[in-house]
Structure formats: structure tokens, C-alpha cells
């Protein structure tokens, strides 16, 4: 297919590198990939692993025995970036001991000119830096680095076509990530993502279906469709609810999830599709960010508090057993205590299953970073704690209502308690039950018996 061309061009470099790397390192080299940020990055790291595997790298999680260490980074909050600078800085000694070691930085943080300059000037032991647009050019960039023996920086964003055909190497688990689109057009005033991921591009239905089939054949039981705003997916007239139906109809027993939905584009058609598609999880992650319409306007979210609440009501009324989770930013510039109480009000009214809460972090280059922000850190911290407390009570009360209820869960991880495993319901409730790793990847029918510290259940039936 024609859009394979970008990666096809890279294959000549894969071929050259196959013959170069073992002589270069003196042995079969090992790569260590460290991933920060959202599932989009996890999915990108699967592609990085796929490319490196093609070239002939082996893999390790131990930095000290690696020949190639790559940080796939996130820029969404300052803290995320600081952590990366700290962890990259800590490699200086490893590099001194092993001058052959290649250190690379990629992902959203690397896409920023300011980060490129800082790495160039102050982190001389970083050999390779490339942004989100250049991921598919990894073979060419490693080749350049080894051949010319000088540092490579590639944050060129002029080719924004989706490079299809890049091989992905998954962790081999039964959870799969499936990007359906890249980029974001929304420009929420606090957010760096549109600057580092570019404009929205939707993948073809055919490609997505093909990937979904591969995941299912590969034993995936839980597939998450990924995009910054999946609701604006559109490929030649196929919209997101249409796509959900198409994947739902594929053969196989799996749960189909998606993230993230933007409230402004969450249509009746989508709500009905979630209700009607049997395999689609009865859970929506619908970030509202703030309960104050004034702050929502300043954030450029393009909905009001009332619109959000009526959307949630419609979703609850339409989809039996639905749970909702959300993201909230506390302390956006200009947020008064009254504005914050509006956020608390939404939290109390909606009764979210869980929340991802963040204190506003100014991102250089975004409009919100320039806004007047008179509220001090301490006050923001207090609001944050108050919010967590409110949500924690809601979660406790919700959990109590689960006693005696029966669910179908996919066993997907070890439990926190010794001798226990954990699983998620379609509505994304996490339950623990006695068992061992032989249950991993299996669907189980369980009944909730206790909800003190975690939600414990007994297994009624293995499927
Ligand atoms: N596309 C998704 C969000 C991706 S970023 C959406 O629109 O819902 C994930 C979350 O990080 C956001 O929902 C927001 O709550 C938070 N976030 C983004 N930028 C932030 C910033 N500058 N400071 C604090 N939190 C931020
Ligand atoms: Fe960021 Fe807003 Fe786009 Fe989400 S929708 S990625 S918060 S700009
Ligand atoms: Fe972070 Fe980039 Fe995701 S900024 S949240 S890794 S899209």
C-alpha cells in the first residue's frame, strides 16, 4: 500500500545495520527502552522495539548491561520532564565506563526545540535525539550515528503522514494498544500535546481492522483504541462509533476499550454504540478538567459545566452499569476557591469510578503559561488534597454497593495480597481473588464478598 512507503525507505538502513551492529559493539547488542507518559507512548515504544528487533538488537531491562538505552519521554507536565532530565543525567557514569553505549532520547519531550537545545548543550553523552514525527526514521538515524560517529538530532516535523508498516513488538501480554489516530487539533490552553504531536491524522479503517485481527490472533483479550480525542476519528466518512461497531463485530472473545474521549465531541451515536456493542467496555474516560464554566472557557474546552453534567446523565441513563472516570486539573490560572468548589460539585454529582488529578503545570509555549496565576502552590496543594478526600469517600461508598454483585472479569495482573490475582470488569472495576498466574488472560465469573481495603471476590466459574 502506498502509505507503507515511508517505512519501506527505511528498510535499506535496517539491512545495512544488520551487518554493522555486531562488529560495532563486539557482540549482539542489547537495548533497554524506558517509557514515560501515556498509552500512546507505550504503543510507540512497541514500534521502537519492533524496529530494533528487526535490526538485530536483543532486549534487557537492566541499564547497566545495555548497549543502547532509549528514553521515550512525556512533556505533559514539568515534573515528568524533570524526572527524565534526572534519569538521563544519571547515565553519565555508565557512559564513562562504556563509551560504546548509545544513549537516545525520543518522544514528546524530545520534539521541543528548547529540549533539543538543552540536550545539545548540557548532555553531551546523549548521542541521539528524535521527536515523535521521526520515530519511523530510527534505522536511518542509527545508521547516521554509527557511520559518521557524531551526534544526531532529528525533530523535523515536515513529514506528518502516518508511517504505516512499522513493525511493532508487543510485551506478549493479552492487553493490546491500537492507535487509531495521532495528534490533536483542540489546543486546550494548558496543553503541550498539539505542539509535540501535530495535527489530527486518522488511520485507515482497513489498517486498524488488520491490526485488531492480528492482536486477537495473538491472544489479546483486552484491546484499547488510542487517540488524543478518539471522538474526532474520521476516515473517508467512517466515524468513531462506526469504527467501534466494525471492531466489535470481529470474531473472538475480547473487551474493547478506547481513550480518550473529549466531552465536546461525545455524541449520542457514540453513547448508543457503547450500549449496543456487546464487546465494548461499559466504561468511558471523559476528562472534564474543571467544574467551573469560567475556567473551562479559559482552558478552551468548549463545553460548560451544565453541558458536561447533562452528557453524563444521558450516558448513565442509556448504558446500564456504566462507569465514568475523568481527568481534573486543580489550580488552573485564575481558579478561585469558588471555581474549585464547582469542580467538587461535579465530582459529587457524577460519582466517578476513579479520577486522575493533576495540579496545573505551566508548559512554556502554551497560552496558559502566560496567564496571571495569583494562587500560591500551598493553596493549590490544599485544594488537591480536598479533592482526593472527596473522591476517596465516593469510591468507598461505591465499593460497598458491590458486595454480592457478580461480574465477568479478565484476570490481568497479580493482586496486591499474597496468593491473590486481580482482574478488571468491563466497567473497569478492579477486583482481587485467590489464585495464581495460571489464571492470567482468562475470563472469570466472580462474586464480590468484601470491600474493605480492596475489592475481594470469589471465583464462581473459569471460562
Ligand atoms: N487528550 C486527552 C488528555 C491528554 S493529557 C484529553 O483531552 O482528555 C492527560 C491529562 O493531563 C489531561 O486530561 C489533563 O488533565 C492533564 N494535563 C495536560 N496538560 C496539563 C498541564 N499543563 N498541567 C496539568 N495537567 C495537565
Ligand atoms: Fe491536550 Fe486538549 Fe488535545 Fe487533550 S484535547 S491532548 S488536553 S489539547
Ligand atoms: Fe505525554 Fe506525549 Fe502522551 S506529552 S501524555 S506522552 S502524548
PDB file of N, CA and C in Angstrom, residues 25-74:
ATOM      1  N   UNK A  25      29.639  -3.314  18.171  1.00  0.00           N
ATOM      2  CA  UNK A  25      29.615  -3.485  19.632  1.00  0.00           C
ATOM      3  C   UNK A  25      30.511  -4.632  20.101  1.00  0.00           C
ATOM      4  N   UNK A  26      30.912  -5.506  19.161  1.00  0.00           N
ATOM      5  CA  UNK A  26      31.747  -6.647  19.546  1.00  0.00           C
ATOM      6  C   UNK A  26      30.910  -7.826  20.016  1.00  0.00           C
ATOM      7  N   UNK A  27      29.613  -7.683  20.018  1.00  0.00           N
ATOM      8  CA  UNK A  27      28.691  -8.764  20.403  1.00  0.00           C
ATOM      9  C   UNK A  27      27.290  -8.351  19.951  1.00  0.00           C
ATOM     10  N   UNK A  28      26.320  -9.266  20.090  1.00  0.00           N
ATOM     11  CA  UNK A  28      24.940  -8.868  19.764  1.00  0.00           C
ATOM     12  C   UNK A  28      24.488  -7.840  20.796  1.00  0.00           C
ATOM     13  N   UNK A  29      24.178  -6.620  20.352  1.00  0.00           N
ATOM     14  CA  UNK A  29      23.873  -5.574  21.344  1.00  0.00           C
ATOM     15  C   UNK A  29      22.486  -5.725  21.975  1.00  0.00           C
ATOM     16  N   UNK A  30      22.395  -5.204  23.200  1.00  0.00           N
ATOM     17  CA  UNK A  30      21.114  -5.240  23.915  1.00  0.00           C
ATOM     18  C   UNK A  30      20.575  -3.824  24.074  1.00  0.00           C
ATOM     19  N   UNK A  31      19.271  -3.699  23.869  1.00  0.00           N
ATOM     20  CA  UNK A  31      18.638  -2.389  24.021  1.00  0.00           C
ATOM     21  C   UNK A  31      17.740  -2.378  25.256  1.00  0.00           C
ATOM     22  N   UNK A  32      17.710  -1.212  25.901  1.00  0.00           N
ATOM     23  CA  UNK A  32      16.840  -1.031  27.071  1.00  0.00           C
ATOM     24  C   UNK A  32      15.930   0.176  26.758  1.00  0.00           C
ATOM     25  N   UNK A  33      14.633  -0.068  26.720  1.00  0.00           N
ATOM     26  CA  UNK A  33      13.689   1.017  26.376  1.00  0.00           C
ATOM     27  C   UNK A  33      12.943   1.444  27.637  1.00  0.00           C
ATOM     28  N   UNK A  34      13.016   2.728  27.955  1.00  0.00           N
ATOM     29  CA  UNK A  34      12.326   3.222  29.160  1.00  0.00           C
ATOM     30  C   UNK A  34      11.223   4.173  28.690  1.00  0.00           C
ATOM     31  N   UNK A  35       9.986   3.856  29.092  1.00  0.00           N
ATOM     32  CA  UNK A  35       8.835   4.604  28.565  1.00  0.00           C
ATOM     33  C   UNK A  35       8.146   5.422  29.645  1.00  0.00           C
ATOM     34  N   UNK A  36       7.922   6.681  29.367  1.00  0.00           N
ATOM     35  CA  UNK A  36       7.161   7.571  30.261  1.00  0.00           C
ATOM     36  C   UNK A  36       5.886   7.983  29.528  1.00  0.00           C
ATOM     37  N   UNK A  37       4.920   8.510  30.302  1.00  0.00           N
ATOM     38  CA  UNK A  37       3.767   9.144  29.665  1.00  0.00           C
ATOM     39  C   UNK A  37       2.598   8.213  29.422  1.00  0.00           C
ATOM     40  N   UNK A  38       1.821   8.554  28.400  1.00  0.00           N
ATOM     41  CA  UNK A  38       0.524   7.897  28.202  1.00  0.00           C
ATOM     42  C   UNK A  38       0.656   6.644  27.339  1.00  0.00           C
ATOM     43  N   UNK A  39      -0.494   6.006  27.096  1.00  0.00           N
ATOM     44  CA  UNK A  39      -0.512   4.755  26.323  1.00  0.00           C
ATOM     45  C   UNK A  39      -0.029   4.965  24.899  1.00  0.00           C
ATOM     46  N   UNK A  40      -0.178   6.187  24.405  1.00  0.00           N
ATOM     47  CA  UNK A  40       0.338   6.484  23.072  1.00  0.00           C
ATOM     48  C   UNK A  40       1.847   6.228  23.037  1.00  0.00           C
ATOM     49  N   UNK A  41       2.510   6.599  24.109  1.00  0.00           N
ATOM     50  CA  UNK A  41       3.943   6.361  24.184  1.00  0.00           C
ATOM     51  C   UNK A  41       4.254   4.878  24.359  1.00  0.00           C
ATOM     52  N   UNK A  42       3.415   4.189  25.130  1.00  0.00           N
ATOM     53  CA  UNK A  42       3.617   2.741  25.303  1.00  0.00           C
ATOM     54  C   UNK A  42       3.524   2.078  23.925  1.00  0.00           C
ATOM     55  N   UNK A  43       2.538   2.524  23.158  1.00  0.00           N
ATOM     56  CA  UNK A  43       2.349   1.974  21.821  1.00  0.00           C
ATOM     57  C   UNK A  43       3.539   2.336  20.910  1.00  0.00           C
ATOM     58  N   UNK A  44       4.019   3.570  21.008  1.00  0.00           N
ATOM     59  CA  UNK A  44       5.202   3.966  20.216  1.00  0.00           C
ATOM     60  C   UNK A  44       6.416   3.120  20.604  1.00  0.00           C
ATOM     61  N   UNK A  45       6.540   2.822  21.890  1.00  0.00           N
ATOM     62  CA  UNK A  45       7.687   2.014  22.328  1.00  0.00           C
ATOM     63  C   UNK A  45       7.623   0.605  21.741  1.00  0.00           C
ATOM     64  N   UNK A  46       6.404   0.114  21.510  1.00  0.00           N
ATOM     65  CA  UNK A  46       6.277  -1.204  20.859  1.00  0.00           C
ATOM     66  C   UNK A  46       6.842  -1.142  19.438  1.00  0.00           C
ATOM     67  N   UNK A  47       6.677   0.015  18.806  1.00  0.00           N
ATOM     68  CA  UNK A  47       7.225   0.183  17.456  1.00  0.00           C
ATOM     69  C   UNK A  47       8.749   0.345  17.501  1.00  0.00           C
ATOM     70  N   UNK A  48       9.222   1.057  18.519  1.00  0.00           N
ATOM     71  CA  UNK A  48      10.679   1.198  18.652  1.00  0.00           C
ATOM     72  C   UNK A  48      11.291  -0.196  18.858  1.00  0.00           C
ATOM     73  N   UNK A  49      10.636  -0.989  19.711  1.00  0.00           N
ATOM     74  CA  UNK A  49      11.136  -2.342  19.968  1.00  0.00           C
ATOM     75  C   UNK A  49      11.098  -3.173  18.681  1.00  0.00           C
ATOM     76  N   UNK A  50      10.016  -2.981  17.896  1.00  0.00           N
ATOM     77  CA  UNK A  50       9.887  -3.711  16.629  1.00  0.00           C
ATOM     78  C   UNK A  50      11.019  -3.367  15.673  1.00  0.00           C
ATOM     79  N   UNK A  51      11.345  -2.081  15.576  1.00  0.00           N
ATOM     80  CA  UNK A  51      12.414  -1.647  14.668  1.00  0.00           C
ATOM     81  C   UNK A  51      13.759  -2.209  15.141  1.00  0.00           C
ATOM     82  N   UNK A  52      14.021  -2.078  16.443  1.00  0.00           N
ATOM     83  CA  UNK A  52      15.315  -2.543  16.972  1.00  0.00           C
ATOM     84  C   UNK A  52      15.449  -4.058  16.831  1.00  0.00           C
ATOM     85  N   UNK A  53      14.331  -4.752  16.987  1.00  0.00           N
ATOM     86  CA  UNK A  53      14.319  -6.202  16.817  1.00  0.00           C
ATOM     87  C   UNK A  53      14.672  -6.557  15.372  1.00  0.00           C
ATOM     88  N   UNK A  54      14.100  -5.809  14.427  1.00  0.00           N
ATOM     89  CA  UNK A  54      14.391  -6.006  13.006  1.00  0.00           C
ATOM     90  C   UNK A  54      15.876  -5.829  12.716  1.00  0.00           C
ATOM     91  N   UNK A  55      16.453  -4.838  13.382  1.00  0.00           N
ATOM     92  CA  UNK A  55      17.871  -4.547  13.146  1.00  0.00           C
ATOM     93  C   UNK A  55      18.750  -5.643  13.749  1.00  0.00           C
ATOM     94  N   UNK A  56      18.237  -6.327  14.765  1.00  0.00           N
ATOM     95  CA  UNK A  56      19.018  -7.423  15.362  1.00  0.00           C
ATOM     96  C   UNK A  56      19.378  -7.216  16.820  1.00  0.00           C
ATOM     97  N   UNK A  57      18.792  -6.203  17.459  1.00  0.00           N
ATOM     98  CA  UNK A  57      19.055  -5.977  18.884  1.00  0.00           C
ATOM     99  C   UNK A  57      18.346  -7.037  19.719  1.00  0.00           C
ATOM    100  N   UNK A  58      18.949  -7.368  20.865  1.00  0.00           N
ATOM    101  CA  UNK A  58      18.226  -8.107  21.897  1.00  0.00           C
ATOM    102  C   UNK A  58      17.763  -7.076  22.918  1.00  0.00           C
ATOM    103  N   UNK A  59      17.024  -7.525  23.941  1.00  0.00           N
ATOM    104  CA  UNK A  59      16.460  -6.550  24.876  1.00  0.00           C
ATOM    105  C   UNK A  59      16.785  -6.888  26.326  1.00  0.00           C
ATOM    106  N   UNK A  60      16.918  -5.849  27.126  1.00  0.00           N
ATOM    107  CA  UNK A  60      17.147  -6.026  28.555  1.00  0.00           C
ATOM    108  C   UNK A  60      16.419  -4.912  29.305  1.00  0.00           C
ATOM    109  N   UNK A  61      16.110  -5.173  30.571  1.00  0.00           N
ATOM    110  CA  UNK A  61      15.541  -4.092  31.380  1.00  0.00           C
ATOM    111  C   UNK A  61      16.602  -3.489  32.285  1.00  0.00           C
ATOM    112  N   UNK A  62      17.805  -4.054  32.205  1.00  0.00           N
ATOM    113  CA  UNK A  62      18.887  -3.629  33.079  1.00  0.00           C
ATOM    114  C   UNK A  62      19.795  -2.642  32.333  1.00  0.00           C
ATOM    115  N   UNK A  63      19.752  -1.373  32.779  1.00  0.00           N
ATOM    116  CA  UNK A  63      20.512  -0.339  32.069  1.00  0.00           C
ATOM    117  C   UNK A  63      22.004  -0.662  32.040  1.00  0.00           C
ATOM    118  N   UNK A  64      22.498  -1.235  33.147  1.00  0.00           N
ATOM    119  CA  UNK A  64      23.946  -1.455  33.256  1.00  0.00           C
ATOM    120  C   UNK A  64      24.466  -2.438  32.212  1.00  0.00           C
ATOM    121  N   UNK A  65      23.612  -3.356  31.745  1.00  0.00           N
ATOM    122  CA  UNK A  65      24.115  -4.317  30.755  1.00  0.00           C
ATOM    123  C   UNK A  65      23.651  -3.969  29.336  1.00  0.00           C
ATOM    124  N   UNK A  66      23.073  -2.780  29.182  1.00  0.00           N
ATOM    125  CA  UNK A  66      22.565  -2.400  27.861  1.00  0.00           C
ATOM    126  C   UNK A  66      23.646  -1.714  27.021  1.00  0.00           C
ATOM    127  N   UNK A  67      23.536  -1.879  25.700  1.00  0.00           N
ATOM    128  CA  UNK A  67      24.429  -1.177  24.764  1.00  0.00           C
ATOM    129  C   UNK A  67      23.727   0.034  24.161  1.00  0.00           C
ATOM    130  N   UNK A  68      22.398   0.045  24.281  1.00  0.00           N
ATOM    131  CA  UNK A  68      21.599   1.112  23.690  1.00  0.00           C
ATOM    132  C   UNK A  68      20.468   1.412  24.675  1.00  0.00           C
ATOM    133  N   UNK A  69      20.466   2.614  25.241  1.00  0.00           N
ATOM    134  CA  UNK A  69      19.407   2.972  26.199  1.00  0.00           C
ATOM    135  C   UNK A  69      18.585   4.090  25.583  1.00  0.00           C
ATOM    136  N   UNK A  70      17.292   3.872  25.525  1.00  0.00           N
ATOM    137  CA  UNK A  70      16.442   4.871  24.880  1.00  0.00           C
ATOM    138  C   UNK A  70      15.310   5.287  25.817  1.00  0.00           C
ATOM    139  N   UNK A  71      15.175   6.592  26.014  1.00  0.00           N
ATOM    140  CA  UNK A  71      14.113   7.140  26.863  1.00  0.00           C
ATOM    141  C   UNK A  71      13.015   7.678  25.952  1.00  0.00           C
ATOM    142  N   UNK A  72      11.833   7.091  26.053  1.00  0.00           N
ATOM    143  CA  UNK A  72      10.677   7.599  25.294  1.00  0.00           C
ATOM    144  C   UNK A  72       9.879   8.476  26.257  1.00  0.00           C
ATOM    145  N   UNK A  73       9.873   9.768  26.014  1.00  0.00           N
ATOM    146  CA  UNK A  73       9.511  10.728  27.069  1.00  0.00           C
ATOM    147  C   UNK A  73       8.157  11.418  26.887  1.00  0.00           C
ATOM    148  N   UNK A  74       7.692  12.016  27.977  1.00  0.00           N
ATOM    149  CA  UNK A  74       6.415  12.742  28.028  1.00  0.00           C
ATOM    150  C   UNK A  74       6.690  14.196  28.421  1.00  0.00           C
TER     151      UNK A  74
END
